[in-house]
Tab-separated table of C-alpha atoms and ligand atoms in Angstrom:
chain	number	residue	atom	x	y	z
A	1	MET	CA	55.827	68.967	158.357
A	2	SER	CA	55.349	70.454	161.800
A	3	GLY	CA	52.965	73.350	162.097
A	4	GLY	CA	50.721	75.213	164.399
A	5	GLY	CA	49.475	78.708	163.998
A	6	LEU	CA	52.188	80.430	161.976
A	7	THR	CA	51.158	83.478	159.954
A	8	ARG	CA	53.269	82.630	156.908
A	9	ALA	CA	55.113	79.533	155.692
A	10	THR	CA	56.941	78.297	152.600
A	11	ALA	CA	57.078	74.657	151.535
A	12	PHE	CA	59.054	72.800	148.869
A	13	ALA	CA	57.526	69.840	147.046
A	14	PRO	CA	59.630	67.715	144.682
A	15	ALA	CA	58.951	66.821	141.078
A	16	SER	CA	57.916	63.233	140.413
A	17	VAL	CA	57.776	60.551	137.763
A	18	GLY	CA	54.248	59.179	137.464
A	19	ASN	CA	53.234	55.686	136.330
A	20	VAL	CA	56.800	54.279	136.505
A	21	ALA	CA	55.899	52.330	133.339
A	22	ILE	CA	53.676	49.689	134.897
A	23	GLY	CA	51.589	51.536	137.490
A	24	PHE	CA	49.375	53.856	135.451
A	25	ASP	CA	47.879	56.487	137.792
A	26	ILE	CA	48.891	54.581	140.958
A	27	LEU	CA	52.710	54.461	141.153
A	28	GLY	CA	55.282	57.258	141.143
A	29	PHE	CA	58.623	58.333	142.565
A	30	ALA	CA	59.883	61.675	143.834
A	31	VAL	CA	62.641	63.608	142.061
A	32	GLU	CA	64.121	65.817	144.769
A	33	ALA	CA	66.507	67.554	142.342
A	34	LEU	CA	63.799	69.950	141.236
A	35	GLY	CA	60.510	71.122	142.616
A	36	ASP	CA	58.092	73.948	143.340
A	37	ARG	CA	57.987	76.285	146.331
A	38	VAL	CA	54.774	77.790	147.577
A	39	THR	CA	54.418	80.497	150.228
A	40	VAL	CA	51.074	80.770	151.983
A	41	ALA	CA	50.178	83.593	154.389
A	42	ARG	CA	47.137	84.257	156.520
A	43	SER	CA	44.745	86.828	155.130
A	44	GLY	CA	41.821	88.715	156.640
A	45	THR	CA	39.906	88.106	153.420
A	46	PRO	CA	38.215	84.690	153.198
A	47	GLY	CA	39.106	82.342	150.351
A	48	VAL	CA	42.335	82.019	148.389
A	49	GLU	CA	44.118	84.824	146.556
A	50	ILE	CA	47.041	83.974	144.270
A	51	ARG	CA	49.332	86.984	144.447
A	52	ALA	CA	52.269	85.827	142.338
A	53	VAL	CA	53.449	83.046	140.048
A	54	ARG	CA	57.183	83.106	139.328
A	55	GLY	CA	59.725	80.783	137.765
A	56	VAL	CA	59.780	78.470	134.794
A	57	ALA	CA	56.079	77.966	134.228
A	58	GLY	CA	55.097	81.112	132.357
A	59	GLU	CA	51.468	82.093	132.647
A	60	LEU	CA	49.302	80.039	134.984
A	61	PRO	CA	45.672	80.771	135.908
A	62	ARG	CA	45.337	83.207	138.827
A	63	ALA	CA	41.732	82.361	139.692
A	64	ALA	CA	42.086	79.993	142.655
A	65	ALA	CA	39.578	77.435	141.367
A	66	ASN	CA	41.501	77.120	138.081
A	67	ASN	CA	44.954	76.853	139.625
A	68	THR	CA	46.244	73.571	141.037
A	69	ALA	CA	47.650	75.161	144.198
A	70	GLY	CA	44.595	77.381	144.554
A	71	GLN	CA	42.123	74.519	144.203
A	72	ALA	CA	44.088	72.382	146.660
A	73	LEU	CA	43.900	75.226	149.190
A	74	LEU	CA	40.165	75.663	148.620
A	75	ALA	CA	39.800	71.956	149.391
A	76	LEU	CA	41.932	72.377	152.515
A	77	GLN	CA	39.707	75.272	153.642
A	78	GLU	CA	36.645	73.043	153.165
A	79	THR	CA	38.239	70.391	155.346
A	80	ALA	CA	39.924	72.467	158.060
A	81	ARG	CA	37.637	75.535	158.089
A	82	PRO	CA	40.279	78.052	159.280
A	83	GLU	CA	39.042	81.462	160.445
A	84	PHE	CA	41.230	83.227	157.909
A	85	GLY	CA	41.889	83.200	154.185
A	86	PHE	CA	45.138	82.546	152.324
A	87	THR	CA	47.356	84.593	150.064
A	88	VAL	CA	49.650	82.521	147.877
A	89	GLU	CA	52.934	82.982	146.028
A	90	ILE	CA	54.104	80.194	143.736
A	91	ASP	CA	57.699	79.701	142.600
A	92	LYS	CA	57.713	77.121	139.812
A	93	GLY	CA	60.877	75.081	139.456
A	94	ILE	CA	59.246	72.374	137.324
A	95	PRO	CA	58.600	73.163	133.659
A	96	LEU	CA	54.949	73.153	132.635
A	97	GLY	CA	53.851	70.271	130.412
A	98	SER	CA	57.061	68.319	131.077
A	99	GLY	CA	55.564	65.167	132.582
A	100	LEU	CA	57.462	65.768	135.816
A	101	GLY	CA	54.537	66.334	138.139
A	102	GLY	CA	54.594	70.125	138.224
A	103	SER	CA	50.895	70.552	138.914
A	104	ALA	CA	51.069	67.986	141.703
A	105	ALA	CA	54.118	69.661	143.274
A	106	SER	CA	52.404	73.053	143.387
A	107	ALA	CA	49.316	71.523	144.985
A	108	VAL	CA	51.397	69.575	147.522
A	109	ALA	CA	53.648	72.496	148.448
A	110	ALA	CA	50.567	74.692	148.889
A	111	VAL	CA	48.813	72.345	151.322
A	112	VAL	CA	52.000	71.637	153.293
A	113	ALA	CA	52.664	75.373	153.701
A	114	ALA	CA	49.027	76.140	154.583
A	115	ASN	CA	48.948	73.270	157.070
A	116	ALA	CA	51.631	75.026	159.105
A	117	LEU	CA	49.247	77.976	159.581
A	118	LEU	CA	46.488	75.848	161.088
A	119	ALA	CA	46.024	75.637	164.845
A	120	ALA	CA	45.154	71.958	164.375
A	121	PRO	CA	47.194	70.732	161.380
A	122	LEU	CA	45.774	68.003	159.162
A	123	GLY	CA	47.502	64.632	158.736
A	124	ARG	CA	49.214	63.557	155.540
A	125	PRO	CA	46.271	61.448	154.270
A	126	GLU	CA	44.008	64.515	154.482
A	127	LEU	CA	46.626	66.699	152.789
A	128	LEU	CA	46.848	64.094	150.023
A	129	THR	CA	43.099	64.299	149.425
A	130	CYS	CA	43.203	68.121	149.290
A	131	ALA	CA	46.156	68.083	146.871
A	132	LEU	CA	44.337	65.560	144.672
A	133	ALA	CA	41.561	68.093	144.147
A	134	GLY	CA	44.216	70.520	142.902
A	135	GLU	CA	45.849	68.002	140.552
A	136	ALA	CA	42.487	67.341	138.932
A	137	VAL	CA	42.361	70.953	137.701
A	138	ALA	CA	45.381	70.336	135.477
A	139	SER	CA	44.888	66.814	134.225
A	140	GLY	CA	41.106	66.536	134.228
A	141	ALA	CA	41.203	63.450	136.454
A	142	ARG	CA	41.984	62.597	140.068
A	143	HIS	CA	45.071	60.417	140.289
A	144	ALA	CA	47.707	60.294	143.007
A	145	ASP	CA	50.731	58.896	141.184
A	146	ASN	CA	52.459	62.298	141.313
A	147	ILE	CA	50.818	63.694	144.448
A	148	ALA	CA	51.748	60.740	146.681
A	149	PRO	CA	55.513	60.645	145.999
A	150	SER	CA	55.723	64.435	146.061
A	151	LEU	CA	54.110	64.432	149.520
A	152	TYR	CA	55.572	61.216	150.992
A	153	GLY	CA	58.878	60.931	149.051
A	154	GLY	CA	60.510	57.891	147.473
A	155	LEU	CA	58.572	55.361	145.392
A	156	ALA	CA	54.912	55.523	146.408
A	157	LEU	CA	51.954	53.297	145.563
A	158	THR	CA	48.430	54.638	146.088
A	159	VAL	CA	45.422	52.370	146.448
A	160	GLY	CA	42.003	54.031	146.303
A	161	ILE	CA	40.939	57.568	145.463
A	162	ASP	CA	38.170	58.617	147.869
A	163	GLN	CA	40.045	57.063	150.787
A	164	PRO	CA	43.550	56.739	149.373
A	165	ARG	CA	46.086	54.530	151.088
A	166	VAL	CA	49.731	55.262	150.317
A	167	LYS	CA	52.516	52.721	150.685
A	168	ARG	CA	56.165	53.657	150.273
A	169	ILE	CA	57.858	50.856	148.386
A	170	PRO	CA	61.502	50.134	149.301
A	171	VAL	CA	63.863	50.395	146.335
A	172	PRO	CA	67.184	48.510	146.240
A	173	ASP	CA	69.955	50.882	147.410
A	174	ASP	CA	72.068	50.701	144.294
A	175	ILE	CA	69.319	51.777	141.877
A	176	ARG	CA	69.430	55.287	140.453
A	177	ALA	CA	66.852	57.084	138.362
A	178	VAL	CA	67.736	58.995	135.224
A	179	ILE	CA	65.277	61.653	134.080
A	180	VAL	CA	65.578	63.386	130.722
A	181	HIS	CA	63.352	66.319	129.819
A	182	PRO	CA	63.250	67.200	126.107
A	183	HIS	CA	62.500	70.847	125.465
A	184	MET	CA	58.930	70.524	124.292
A	185	PHE	CA	55.469	70.912	125.843
A	186	LEU	CA	52.860	68.176	126.147
A	187	ALA	CA	49.565	68.801	127.935
A	188	THR	CA	48.614	65.964	130.290
A	189	SER	CA	44.964	66.360	129.308
A	190	ASP	CA	45.889	65.797	125.629
A	191	ALA	CA	48.020	62.751	126.451
A	192	ARG	CA	45.107	61.316	128.443
A	193	ALA	CA	42.512	62.103	125.778
A	194	ILE	CA	44.155	59.762	123.236
A	195	LEU	CA	43.985	56.712	125.511
A	196	LYS	CA	41.573	53.915	124.645
A	197	ARG	CA	38.858	53.250	127.215
A	198	SER	CA	39.312	49.480	127.217
A	199	VAL	CA	42.200	47.009	127.522
A	200	GLU	CA	42.701	43.638	125.836
A	201	LEU	CA	42.426	40.772	128.309
A	202	SER	CA	45.891	39.465	127.389
A	203	ASP	CA	47.415	42.923	127.963
A	204	PHE	CA	45.607	43.170	131.292
A	205	VAL	CA	47.186	39.894	132.382
A	206	TRP	CA	50.640	40.970	131.175
A	207	GLN	CA	50.483	44.405	132.807
A	208	THR	CA	49.163	42.991	136.091
A	209	ALA	CA	51.995	40.465	136.175
A	210	ASN	CA	54.501	43.230	135.472
A	211	LEU	CA	53.200	45.446	138.265
A	212	ALA	CA	53.209	42.565	140.735
A	213	GLY	CA	56.669	41.476	139.566
A	214	PHE	CA	58.047	44.989	139.827
A	215	ILE	CA	56.745	45.571	143.359
A	216	SER	CA	57.903	42.156	144.557
A	217	GLY	CA	61.283	42.748	142.901
A	218	CYS	CA	61.622	46.007	144.834
A	219	TYR	CA	60.749	44.356	148.164
A	220	THR	CA	63.110	41.426	147.601
A	221	GLN	CA	65.957	43.436	145.969
A	222	ASP	CA	65.631	41.210	142.912
A	223	LEU	CA	67.072	43.276	140.050
A	224	ASP	CA	66.411	40.510	137.536
A	225	MET	CA	62.696	40.573	138.420
A	226	ILE	CA	62.619	44.384	138.241
A	227	ARG	CA	64.244	44.288	134.792
A	228	ALA	CA	61.928	41.523	133.514
A	229	SER	CA	58.758	43.299	134.644
A	230	PHE	CA	59.735	46.871	133.690
A	231	GLU	CA	57.490	47.082	130.639
A	232	ASP	CA	54.264	48.990	130.020
A	233	VAL	CA	52.218	47.093	127.445
A	234	VAL	CA	49.078	49.243	127.779
A	235	ILE	CA	49.774	52.998	127.916
A	236	GLU	CA	53.253	53.429	126.408
A	237	PRO	CA	52.335	51.930	123.016
A	238	GLN	CA	49.537	54.491	122.717
A	239	ARG	CA	51.560	57.522	123.804
A	240	GLN	CA	54.991	56.949	122.317
A	241	ALA	CA	54.127	58.674	119.024
A	242	LEU	CA	53.739	61.938	120.993
A	243	ILE	CA	57.477	61.922	121.800
A	244	PRO	CA	59.924	62.420	118.909
A	245	GLY	CA	62.653	59.776	119.095
A	246	PHE	CA	60.913	57.724	121.779
A	247	GLN	CA	62.035	54.348	120.367
A	248	GLN	CA	65.628	55.483	119.899
A	249	VAL	CA	65.828	57.027	123.378
A	250	ARG	CA	64.460	53.869	124.979
A	251	ARG	CA	66.787	51.651	122.934
A	252	ALA	CA	69.781	53.859	123.854
A	253	ALA	CA	68.958	53.507	127.552
A	254	MET	CA	68.504	49.738	127.376
A	255	ASP	CA	71.669	49.247	125.306
A	256	SER	CA	73.570	51.210	127.965
A	257	GLY	CA	72.474	48.823	130.685
A	258	ALA	CA	69.244	50.354	132.033
A	259	LEU	CA	66.907	48.101	134.011
A	260	GLY	CA	63.999	49.774	132.247
A	261	CYS	CA	63.045	52.971	130.453
A	262	SER	CA	59.670	54.575	129.786
A	263	ILE	CA	57.675	57.796	129.645
A	264	SER	CA	57.650	59.986	132.755
A	265	GLY	CA	53.976	60.501	133.575
A	266	ALA	CA	52.158	61.729	130.501
A	267	GLY	CA	55.471	62.775	128.867
A	268	PRO	CA	57.363	64.133	127.076
A	269	SER	CA	60.085	63.514	129.691
A	270	MET	CA	61.466	60.005	129.818
A	271	PHE	CA	63.090	58.160	132.682
A	272	ALA	CA	65.179	55.073	133.251
A	273	TRP	CA	66.264	53.058	136.246
A	274	ALA	CA	69.819	51.773	136.299
A	275	GLU	CA	72.422	50.406	138.675
A	276	SER	CA	74.748	53.162	139.917
A	277	ARG	CA	77.700	51.930	137.792
A	278	THR	CA	75.770	52.367	134.513
A	279	ALA	CA	73.483	55.300	135.338
A	280	ALA	CA	75.729	58.060	133.947
A	281	ALA	CA	76.132	56.184	130.645
A	282	VAL	CA	72.369	55.691	130.427
A	283	LEU	CA	71.818	59.402	130.953
A	284	ALA	CA	74.343	60.371	128.258
A	285	ALA	CA	72.884	57.875	125.784
A	286	MET	CA	69.342	59.147	126.286
A	287	GLN	CA	70.409	62.768	125.828
A	288	SER	CA	72.316	61.868	122.627
A	289	ALA	CA	69.296	60.067	121.218
A	290	PHE	CA	67.078	63.096	121.821
A	291	ALA	CA	69.766	65.337	120.320
A	292	ALA	CA	69.682	63.204	117.156
A	293	HIS	CA	66.052	64.307	116.900
A	294	ARG	CA	67.071	67.931	117.339
A	295	LEU	CA	65.696	68.112	120.856
A	296	GLY	CA	67.713	69.833	123.569
A	297	THR	CA	67.323	68.294	127.010
A	298	ASP	CA	67.813	68.773	130.719
A	299	ALA	CA	68.720	65.656	132.655
A	300	TRP	CA	69.039	64.539	136.265
A	301	LEU	CA	70.505	61.497	137.974
A	302	VAL	CA	68.919	60.909	141.372
A	303	GLY	CA	68.503	58.386	144.165
A	304	LEU	CA	65.126	57.001	145.159
A	305	GLY	CA	65.109	57.558	148.900
A	306	SER	CA	64.038	61.199	149.146
A	307	ASP	CA	61.782	62.554	151.885
A	308	GLY	CA	59.059	64.371	150.006
A	309	ALA	CA	57.565	67.796	150.675
A	310	HIS	CA	58.749	69.847	153.624
A	311	LEU	CA	58.682	73.340	155.069
A	312	VAL	CA	61.611	75.512	154.083
A	313	GLU	CA	60.470	78.620	155.991
A	314	PRO	CA	60.281	79.196	158.837
B	1	HSE	N1	49.292	59.116	135.492
B	1	HSE	C1	49.166	60.356	134.778
B	1	HSE	C2	49.113	60.069	133.285
B	1	HSE	C3	50.341	61.211	135.104
B	1	HSE	O1	49.926	59.281	132.829
B	1	HSE	O2	48.272	60.625	132.607
B	1	HSE	C4	50.265	62.566	134.498
B	1	HSE	O3	49.666	63.475	135.333
């Protein structure tokens, strides 16, 4: 993420799985296998001009304030006050409405590329705050569960919003993540709108225990604890009806030896964690279960130690 006065730079930011079942809006992991690239160049015209959007996302808003990358760059301009404007080209590698953190990746790649143009580059915490402003354009809320892993890599926990603190959580070496994207669109804002505003006390206790168990299991390499706590009792029950075949896909993953399986972010993609010896079988089983519901899929099997966003040019 080095920088310093370039006139043009391109950054890659990875996709991500938000929530990771038990950490709604606060926990996520990076998926380096796909991502967005954003090129930012200095412009004599103040503000942010989006010149091109290419790739798998179809039509995205071109007005900077309505575009996740554009809004993130406006926030960066507010913070860093450069003497020049930005022109922006976005290459989307993450399908829109897939639940794989596409809006976050565009915002993150944009601020990482723009940072390289600044004479005095911002630090990662400031970039995170700018990217959060961009993410909010797409989902209607500020949450860092996709932004933080896309920027920092790996499994990332974020505490706080106005002054967010990010902690990378160590994941046992042998764990792999399986991600399966069914070919359908689900708007994050719609998947958030259906959520109840309150939580039963007993569910609060259960979910809190699961989050604590999961994080402690990661730190202590305790796969049994990770498996036992890998269950979302608050959000998943409300959202699963939005995903055709959800129960069957989850069951297929668990029967194939997964440590856990849930919705990726707001969906419709689903993910599982598994030990390396079972991960390929988990992936195949999840794809078959979606196929039984007449849904084609793309799938990835990845590690959990990736580095997060970085410059690719220069
Ligand atoms: N935490 C978010 C949600 C991720 O589940 O709504 C999607 O942006």
